[in-house]
mmCIF file of C-alpha atoms and ligand atoms in Angstrom:
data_model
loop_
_atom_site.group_PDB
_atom_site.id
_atom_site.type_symbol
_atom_site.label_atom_id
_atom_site.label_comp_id
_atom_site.label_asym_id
_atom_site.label_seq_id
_atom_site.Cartn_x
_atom_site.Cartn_y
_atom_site.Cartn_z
ATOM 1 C CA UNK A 1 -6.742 -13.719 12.132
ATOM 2 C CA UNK A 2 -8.371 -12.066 14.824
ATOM 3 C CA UNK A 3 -7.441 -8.872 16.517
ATOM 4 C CA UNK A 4 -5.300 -8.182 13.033
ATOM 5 C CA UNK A 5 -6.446 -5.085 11.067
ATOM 6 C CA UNK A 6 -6.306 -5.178 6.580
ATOM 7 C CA UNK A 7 -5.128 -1.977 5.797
ATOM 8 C CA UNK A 8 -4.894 -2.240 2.066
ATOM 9 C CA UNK A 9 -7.954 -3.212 0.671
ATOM 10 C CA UNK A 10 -9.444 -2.261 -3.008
ATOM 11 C CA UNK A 11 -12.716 -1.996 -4.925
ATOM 12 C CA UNK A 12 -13.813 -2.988 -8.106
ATOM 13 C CA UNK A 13 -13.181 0.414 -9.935
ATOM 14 C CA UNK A 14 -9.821 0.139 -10.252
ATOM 15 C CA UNK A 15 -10.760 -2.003 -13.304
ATOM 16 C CA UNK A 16 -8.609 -4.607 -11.929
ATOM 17 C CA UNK A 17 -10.817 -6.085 -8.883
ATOM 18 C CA UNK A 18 -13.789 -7.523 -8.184
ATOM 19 C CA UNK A 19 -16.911 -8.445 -5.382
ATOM 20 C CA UNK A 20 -19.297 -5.819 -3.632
ATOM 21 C CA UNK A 21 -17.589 -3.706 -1.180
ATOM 22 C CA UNK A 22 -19.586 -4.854 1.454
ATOM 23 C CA UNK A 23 -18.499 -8.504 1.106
ATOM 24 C CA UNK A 24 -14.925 -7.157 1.846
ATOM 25 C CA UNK A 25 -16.331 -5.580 4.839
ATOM 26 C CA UNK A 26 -18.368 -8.941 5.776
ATOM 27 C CA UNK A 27 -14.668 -11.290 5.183
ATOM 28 C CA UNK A 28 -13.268 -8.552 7.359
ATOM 29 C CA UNK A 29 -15.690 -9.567 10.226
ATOM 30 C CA UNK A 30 -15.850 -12.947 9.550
ATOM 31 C CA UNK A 31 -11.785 -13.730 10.684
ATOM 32 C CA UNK A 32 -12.433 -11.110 13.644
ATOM 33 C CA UNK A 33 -10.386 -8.244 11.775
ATOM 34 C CA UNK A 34 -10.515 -5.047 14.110
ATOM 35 C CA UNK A 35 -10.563 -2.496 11.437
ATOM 36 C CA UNK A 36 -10.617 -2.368 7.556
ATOM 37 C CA UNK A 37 -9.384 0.161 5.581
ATOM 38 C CA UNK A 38 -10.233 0.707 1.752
ATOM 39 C CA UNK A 39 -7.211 2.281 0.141
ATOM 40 C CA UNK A 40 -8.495 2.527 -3.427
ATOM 41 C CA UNK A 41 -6.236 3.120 -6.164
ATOM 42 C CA UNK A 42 -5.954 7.047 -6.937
ATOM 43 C CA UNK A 43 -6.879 8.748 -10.486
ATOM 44 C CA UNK A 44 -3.912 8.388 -12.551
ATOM 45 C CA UNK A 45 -3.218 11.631 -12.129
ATOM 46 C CA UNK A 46 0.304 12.188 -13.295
ATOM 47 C CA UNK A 47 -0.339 10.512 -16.664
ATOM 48 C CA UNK A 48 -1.527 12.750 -19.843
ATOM 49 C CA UNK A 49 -5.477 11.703 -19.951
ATOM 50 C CA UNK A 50 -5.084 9.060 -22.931
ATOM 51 C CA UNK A 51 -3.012 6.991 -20.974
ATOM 52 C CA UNK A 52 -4.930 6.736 -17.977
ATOM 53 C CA UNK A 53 -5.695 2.669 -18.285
ATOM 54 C CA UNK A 54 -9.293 2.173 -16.266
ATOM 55 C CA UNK A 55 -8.263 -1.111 -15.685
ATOM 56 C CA UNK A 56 -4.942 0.247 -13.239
ATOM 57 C CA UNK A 57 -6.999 2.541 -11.576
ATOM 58 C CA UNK A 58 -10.478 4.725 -11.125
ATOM 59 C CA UNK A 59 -11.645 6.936 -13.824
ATOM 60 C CA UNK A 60 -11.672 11.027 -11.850
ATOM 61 C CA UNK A 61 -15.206 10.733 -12.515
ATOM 62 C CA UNK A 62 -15.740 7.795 -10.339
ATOM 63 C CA UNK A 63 -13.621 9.308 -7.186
ATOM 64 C CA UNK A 64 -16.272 11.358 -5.200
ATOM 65 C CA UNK A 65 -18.147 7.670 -5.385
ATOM 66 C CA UNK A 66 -15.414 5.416 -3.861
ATOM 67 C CA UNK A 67 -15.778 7.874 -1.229
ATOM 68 C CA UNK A 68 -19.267 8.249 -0.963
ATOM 69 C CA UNK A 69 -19.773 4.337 -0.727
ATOM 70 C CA UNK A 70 -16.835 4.130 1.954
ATOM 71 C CA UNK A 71 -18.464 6.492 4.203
ATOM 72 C CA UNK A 72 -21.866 4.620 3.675
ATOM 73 C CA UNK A 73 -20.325 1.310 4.201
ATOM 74 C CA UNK A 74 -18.604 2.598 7.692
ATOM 75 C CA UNK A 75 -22.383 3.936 8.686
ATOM 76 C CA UNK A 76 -23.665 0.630 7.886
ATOM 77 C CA UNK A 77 -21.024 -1.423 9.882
ATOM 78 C CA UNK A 78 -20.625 0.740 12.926
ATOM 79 C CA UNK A 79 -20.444 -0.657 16.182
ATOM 80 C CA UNK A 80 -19.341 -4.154 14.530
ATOM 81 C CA UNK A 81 -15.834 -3.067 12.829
ATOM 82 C CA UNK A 82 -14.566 0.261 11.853
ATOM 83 C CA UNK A 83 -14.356 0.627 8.922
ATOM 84 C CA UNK A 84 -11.793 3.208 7.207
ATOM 85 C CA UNK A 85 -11.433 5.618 4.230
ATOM 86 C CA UNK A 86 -7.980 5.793 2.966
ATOM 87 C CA UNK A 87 -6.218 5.693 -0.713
ATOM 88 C CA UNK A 88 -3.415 3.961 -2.248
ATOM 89 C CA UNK A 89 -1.953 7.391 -3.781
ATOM 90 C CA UNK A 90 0.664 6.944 -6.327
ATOM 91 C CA UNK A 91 3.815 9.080 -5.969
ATOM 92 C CA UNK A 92 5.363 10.544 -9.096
ATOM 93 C CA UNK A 93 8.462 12.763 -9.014
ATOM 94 C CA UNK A 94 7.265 16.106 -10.461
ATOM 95 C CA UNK A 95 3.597 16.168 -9.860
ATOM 96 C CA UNK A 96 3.441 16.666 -6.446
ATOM 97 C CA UNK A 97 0.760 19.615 -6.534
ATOM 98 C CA UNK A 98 -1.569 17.198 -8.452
ATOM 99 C CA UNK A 99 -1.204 14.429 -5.779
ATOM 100 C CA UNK A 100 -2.069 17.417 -3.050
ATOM 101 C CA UNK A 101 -4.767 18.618 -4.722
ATOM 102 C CA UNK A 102 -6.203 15.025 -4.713
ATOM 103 C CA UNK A 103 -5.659 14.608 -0.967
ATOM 104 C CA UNK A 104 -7.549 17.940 -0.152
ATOM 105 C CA UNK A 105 -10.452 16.083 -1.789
ATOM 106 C CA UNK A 106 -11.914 13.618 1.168
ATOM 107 C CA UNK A 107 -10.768 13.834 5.180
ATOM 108 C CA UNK A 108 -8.813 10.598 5.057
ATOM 109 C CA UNK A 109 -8.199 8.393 7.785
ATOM 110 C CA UNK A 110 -4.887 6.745 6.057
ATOM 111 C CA UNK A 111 -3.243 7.202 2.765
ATOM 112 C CA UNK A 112 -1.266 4.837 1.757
ATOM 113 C CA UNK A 113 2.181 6.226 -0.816
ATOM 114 C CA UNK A 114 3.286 3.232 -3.532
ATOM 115 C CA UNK A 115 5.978 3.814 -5.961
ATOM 116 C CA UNK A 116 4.908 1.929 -9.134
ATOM 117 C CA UNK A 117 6.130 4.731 -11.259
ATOM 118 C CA UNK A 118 10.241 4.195 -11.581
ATOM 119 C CA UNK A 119 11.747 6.358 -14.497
ATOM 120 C CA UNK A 120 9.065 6.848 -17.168
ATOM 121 C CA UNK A 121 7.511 3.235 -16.640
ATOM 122 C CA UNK A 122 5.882 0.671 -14.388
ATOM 123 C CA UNK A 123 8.103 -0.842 -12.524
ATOM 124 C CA UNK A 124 5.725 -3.607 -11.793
ATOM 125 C CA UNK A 125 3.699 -4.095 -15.302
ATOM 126 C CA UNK A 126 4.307 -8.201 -16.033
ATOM 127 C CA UNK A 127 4.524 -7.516 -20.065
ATOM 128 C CA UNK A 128 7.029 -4.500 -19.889
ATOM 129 C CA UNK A 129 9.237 -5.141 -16.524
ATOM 130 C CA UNK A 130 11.263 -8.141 -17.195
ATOM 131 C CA UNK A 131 12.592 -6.376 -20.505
ATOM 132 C CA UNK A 132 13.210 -2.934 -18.361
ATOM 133 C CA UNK A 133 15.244 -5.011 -15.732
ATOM 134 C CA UNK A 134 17.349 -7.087 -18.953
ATOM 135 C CA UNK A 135 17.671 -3.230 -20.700
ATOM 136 C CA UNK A 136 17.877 -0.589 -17.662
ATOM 137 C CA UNK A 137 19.853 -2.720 -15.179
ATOM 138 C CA UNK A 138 18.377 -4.339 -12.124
ATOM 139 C CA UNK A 139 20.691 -2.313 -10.097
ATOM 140 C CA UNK A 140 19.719 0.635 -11.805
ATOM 141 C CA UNK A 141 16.202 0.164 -11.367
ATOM 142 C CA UNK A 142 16.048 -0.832 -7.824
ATOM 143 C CA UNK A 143 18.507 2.385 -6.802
ATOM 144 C CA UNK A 144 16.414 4.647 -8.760
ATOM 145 C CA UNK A 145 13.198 3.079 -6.859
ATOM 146 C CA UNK A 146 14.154 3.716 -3.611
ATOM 147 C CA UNK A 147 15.256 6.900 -4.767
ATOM 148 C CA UNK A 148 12.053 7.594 -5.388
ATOM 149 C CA UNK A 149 10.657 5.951 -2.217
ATOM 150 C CA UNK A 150 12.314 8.174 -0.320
ATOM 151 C CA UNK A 151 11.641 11.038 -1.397
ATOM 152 C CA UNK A 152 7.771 10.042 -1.464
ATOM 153 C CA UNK A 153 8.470 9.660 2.374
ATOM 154 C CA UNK A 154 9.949 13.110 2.518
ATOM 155 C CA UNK A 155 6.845 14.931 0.960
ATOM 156 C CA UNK A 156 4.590 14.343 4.257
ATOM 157 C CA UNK A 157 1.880 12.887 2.139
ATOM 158 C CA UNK A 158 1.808 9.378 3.510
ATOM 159 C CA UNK A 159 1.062 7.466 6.266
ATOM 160 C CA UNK A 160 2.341 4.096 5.024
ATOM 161 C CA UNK A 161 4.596 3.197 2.661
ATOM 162 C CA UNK A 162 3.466 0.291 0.652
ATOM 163 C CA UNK A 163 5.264 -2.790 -0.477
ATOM 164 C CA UNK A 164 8.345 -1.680 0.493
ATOM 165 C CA UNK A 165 10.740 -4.004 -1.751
ATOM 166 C CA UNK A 166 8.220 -4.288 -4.813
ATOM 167 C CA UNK A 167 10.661 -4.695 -7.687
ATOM 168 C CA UNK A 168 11.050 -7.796 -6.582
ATOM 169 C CA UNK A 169 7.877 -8.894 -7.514
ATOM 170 C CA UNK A 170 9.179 -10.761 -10.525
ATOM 171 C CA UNK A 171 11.779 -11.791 -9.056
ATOM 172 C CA UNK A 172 14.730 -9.267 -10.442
ATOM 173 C CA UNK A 173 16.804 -9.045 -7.499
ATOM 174 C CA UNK A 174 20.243 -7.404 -7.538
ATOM 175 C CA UNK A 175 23.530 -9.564 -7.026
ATOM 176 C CA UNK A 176 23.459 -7.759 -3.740
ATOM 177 C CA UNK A 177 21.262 -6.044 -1.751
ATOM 178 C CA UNK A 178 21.633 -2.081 -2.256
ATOM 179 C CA UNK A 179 22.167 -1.194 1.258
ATOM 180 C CA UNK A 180 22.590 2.019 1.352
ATOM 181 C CA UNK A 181 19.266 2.975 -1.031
ATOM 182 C CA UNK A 182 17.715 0.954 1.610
ATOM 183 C CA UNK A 183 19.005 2.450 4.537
ATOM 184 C CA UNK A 184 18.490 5.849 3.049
ATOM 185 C CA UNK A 185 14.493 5.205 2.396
ATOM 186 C CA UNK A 186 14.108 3.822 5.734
ATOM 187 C CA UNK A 187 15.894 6.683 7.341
ATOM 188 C CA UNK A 188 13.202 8.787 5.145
ATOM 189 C CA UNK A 189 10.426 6.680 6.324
ATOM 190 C CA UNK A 190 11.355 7.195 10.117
ATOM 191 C CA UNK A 191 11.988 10.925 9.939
ATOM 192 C CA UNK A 192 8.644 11.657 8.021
ATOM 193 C CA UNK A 193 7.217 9.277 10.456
ATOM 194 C CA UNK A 194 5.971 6.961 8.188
ATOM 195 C CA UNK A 195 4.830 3.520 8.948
ATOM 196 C CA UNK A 196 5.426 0.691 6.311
ATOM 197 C CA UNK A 197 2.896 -2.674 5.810
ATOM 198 C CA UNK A 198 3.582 -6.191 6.048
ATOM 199 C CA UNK A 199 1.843 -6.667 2.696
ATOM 200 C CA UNK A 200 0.755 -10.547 2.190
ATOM 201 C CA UNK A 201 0.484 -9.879 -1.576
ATOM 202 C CA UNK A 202 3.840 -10.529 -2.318
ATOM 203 C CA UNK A 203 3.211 -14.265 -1.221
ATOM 204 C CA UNK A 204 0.414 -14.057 -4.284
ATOM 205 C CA UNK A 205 2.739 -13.002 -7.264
ATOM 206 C CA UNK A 206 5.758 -14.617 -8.512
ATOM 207 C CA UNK A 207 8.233 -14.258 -5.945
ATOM 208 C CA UNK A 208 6.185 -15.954 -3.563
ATOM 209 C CA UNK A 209 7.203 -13.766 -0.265
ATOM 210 C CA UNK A 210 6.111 -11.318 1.461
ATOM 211 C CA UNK A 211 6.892 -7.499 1.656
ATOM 212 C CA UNK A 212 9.005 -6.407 2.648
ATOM 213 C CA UNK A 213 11.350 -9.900 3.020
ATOM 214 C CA UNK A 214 12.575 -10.465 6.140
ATOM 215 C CA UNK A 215 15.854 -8.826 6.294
ATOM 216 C CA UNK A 216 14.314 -5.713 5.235
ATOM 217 C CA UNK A 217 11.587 -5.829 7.435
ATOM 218 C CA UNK A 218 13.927 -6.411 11.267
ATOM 219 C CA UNK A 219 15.489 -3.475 9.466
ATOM 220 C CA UNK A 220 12.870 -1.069 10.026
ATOM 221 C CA UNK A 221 11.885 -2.496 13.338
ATOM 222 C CA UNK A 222 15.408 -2.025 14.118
ATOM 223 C CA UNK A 223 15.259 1.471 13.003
ATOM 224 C CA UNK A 224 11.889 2.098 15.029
ATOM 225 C CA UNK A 225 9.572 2.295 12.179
ATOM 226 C CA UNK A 226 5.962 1.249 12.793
ATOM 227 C CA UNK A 227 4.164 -1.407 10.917
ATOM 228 C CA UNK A 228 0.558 -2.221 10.029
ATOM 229 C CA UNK A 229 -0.832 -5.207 7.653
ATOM 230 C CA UNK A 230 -1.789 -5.697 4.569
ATOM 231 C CA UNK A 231 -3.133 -7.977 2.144
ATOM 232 C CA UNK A 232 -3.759 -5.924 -0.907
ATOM 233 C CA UNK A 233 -7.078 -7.445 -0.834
ATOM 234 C CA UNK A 234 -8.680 -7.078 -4.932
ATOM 235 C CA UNK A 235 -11.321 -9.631 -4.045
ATOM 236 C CA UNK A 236 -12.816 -10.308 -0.854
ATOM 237 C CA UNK A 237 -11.984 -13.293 -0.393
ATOM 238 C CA UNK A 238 -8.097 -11.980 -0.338
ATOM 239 C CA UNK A 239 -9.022 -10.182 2.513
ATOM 240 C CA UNK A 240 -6.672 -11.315 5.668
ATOM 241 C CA UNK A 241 -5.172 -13.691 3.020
ATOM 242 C CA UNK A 242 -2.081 -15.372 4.266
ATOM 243 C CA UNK A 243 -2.125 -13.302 7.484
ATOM 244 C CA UNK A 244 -0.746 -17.145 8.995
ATOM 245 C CA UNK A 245 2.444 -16.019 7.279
ATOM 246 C CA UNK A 246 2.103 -12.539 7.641
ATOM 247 C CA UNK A 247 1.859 -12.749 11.708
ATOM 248 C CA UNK A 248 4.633 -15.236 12.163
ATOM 249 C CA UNK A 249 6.974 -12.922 9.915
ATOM 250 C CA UNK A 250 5.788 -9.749 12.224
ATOM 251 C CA UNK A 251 6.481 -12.053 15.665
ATOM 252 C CA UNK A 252 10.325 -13.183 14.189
ATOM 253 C CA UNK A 253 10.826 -9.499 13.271
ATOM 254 C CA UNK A 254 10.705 -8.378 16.848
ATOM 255 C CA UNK A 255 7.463 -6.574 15.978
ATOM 256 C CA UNK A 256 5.361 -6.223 19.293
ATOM 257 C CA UNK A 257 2.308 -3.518 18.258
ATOM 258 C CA UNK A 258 0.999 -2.535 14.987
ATOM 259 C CA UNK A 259 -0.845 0.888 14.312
ATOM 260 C CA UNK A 260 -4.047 1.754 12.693
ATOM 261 C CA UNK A 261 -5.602 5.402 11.601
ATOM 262 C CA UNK A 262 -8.162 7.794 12.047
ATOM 263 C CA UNK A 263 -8.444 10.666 10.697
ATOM 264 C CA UNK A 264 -4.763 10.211 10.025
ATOM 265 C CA UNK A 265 -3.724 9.671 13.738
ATOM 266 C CA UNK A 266 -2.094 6.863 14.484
ATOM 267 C CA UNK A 267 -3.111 4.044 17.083
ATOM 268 C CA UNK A 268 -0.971 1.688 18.299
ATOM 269 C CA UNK A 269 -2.150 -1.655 19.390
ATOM 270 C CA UNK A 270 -0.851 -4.874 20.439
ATOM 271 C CA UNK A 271 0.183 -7.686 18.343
ATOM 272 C CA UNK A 272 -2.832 -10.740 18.831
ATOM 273 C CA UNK A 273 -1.487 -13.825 21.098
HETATM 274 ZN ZN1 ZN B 1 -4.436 -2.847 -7.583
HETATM 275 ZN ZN1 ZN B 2 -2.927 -1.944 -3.694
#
């Protein structure tokens, strides 16, 4: 997918992906990519220590690594693709002075807010989120979730809002959309001047689209929210997966220019022919 970017890529100390770094980096060239960005996943952080699963996330201890090896790996590729150090930071209502104190720890080029967290559980977790959507309500659950994803917009931490529509990864959808959570979290997203991804990984899991679907996503081109792309990448050869689908869905969106980050500031560049 050349002249595409993958701005959502992962290593393998989250526990739960695998491959050398640099054979992410080496995919990333290989479809003519323009930039890559690592967005590990951040130290759970917000849970008490004992619950901290390594296989959801890095250990603290392994942090100043992740960045060490980004920074070596963007030495060793310059010139041929940039590539970028960013984070997939959780955001969890009531801990927001944690989450800072992580983000004053590296000079980021993107950081990338998720809501996984959704009152006192994953929202996402295959064994425990199909009985939370049959006992808390879908409704419920996707009202409180974009709640939430607002107000992650709000806090200025966040460059991107990741899969925007993720409780639908399952496939619990509400009778009806919930407009007006929507609307409000987009609204969020474009005041806090946010920029969401067109995440492939979606097409991956059991609901078989991407994120956000289609309706939401001429939504926030409609509402003047930028977009960049994702695959999620936890293997590198997931890297630019689907981006076929991905770049069609952009195109029938209206979406003429994505963005990209360094050092946090955004570039906007066009969408490949
Ligand atoms: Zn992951
Ligand atoms: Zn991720």
């Amino acid at each position: 997918m050349r002249g595409l970017a993958d701005y959502h890529v992962h290593t393998d100390r989250c526990g739960h992906a695998g491959g050398a770094s640099e054979a992410f980096v080496r995919r990333a060239l290989g479809l003519g990519l323009v930039e890559i960005a690592f967005t590990d996943h951040v130290p759970l952080y917000f849970l008490p220590l004992a619950e901290r699963d390594p296989k959801l996330a890095m250990r603290e201890e392994e942090f100043d690594d992740y960045v060490a090896e980004v920074e070596a790996l963007r030495r060793e590729f310059e010139g041929r693709i940039p590539v970028r150090l960013g984070l997939e930071a959780d955001y969890a209502e009531g801990h927001e002075a944690e989450l800072s104190r992580w983000l004053a720890r590296a000079e980021w080029d993107v950081v990338l807010g998720s809501v996984h967290w959704v009152a006192g559980g994953w929202i996402d977790d295959p064994s425990t989120s199909p009985a939370r959507f049959a006992r808390e309500g879908v409704e419920n659950l996707y009202a409180e979730y974009y709640r939430l994803l607002a107000k992650a917009a709000r806090t200025g931490f966040f460059d991107v809002l990741t899969h925007f529509d993720l409780p639908k990864k399952h496939g619990h959808r509400p009778a009806t959309p919930l407009r007006d959570a929507e609307e409000a979290a987009l609204a969020a997203a474009k005041e806090a001047g946010c920029s969401i991804e067109i995440s492939s990984a979606g097409l991956r899991k059991p609901v078989g689209e991407l994120y956000p679907e289609p309706r939401l996503l001429e939504r926030a081109v409609a509402v003047g929210i930028p977009v960049t792309f994702s695959s999620d990448a936890h293997a590198p050869a997931e890297v630019g997966w689907g981006y076929e689908r991905t770049l069609a869905a952009a195109r029938d969106a209206g979406v003429r220019e994505f963005v990209t980050f360094e050092r946090r500031r955004k570039r906007f560049r066009p969408l490949p022919e």
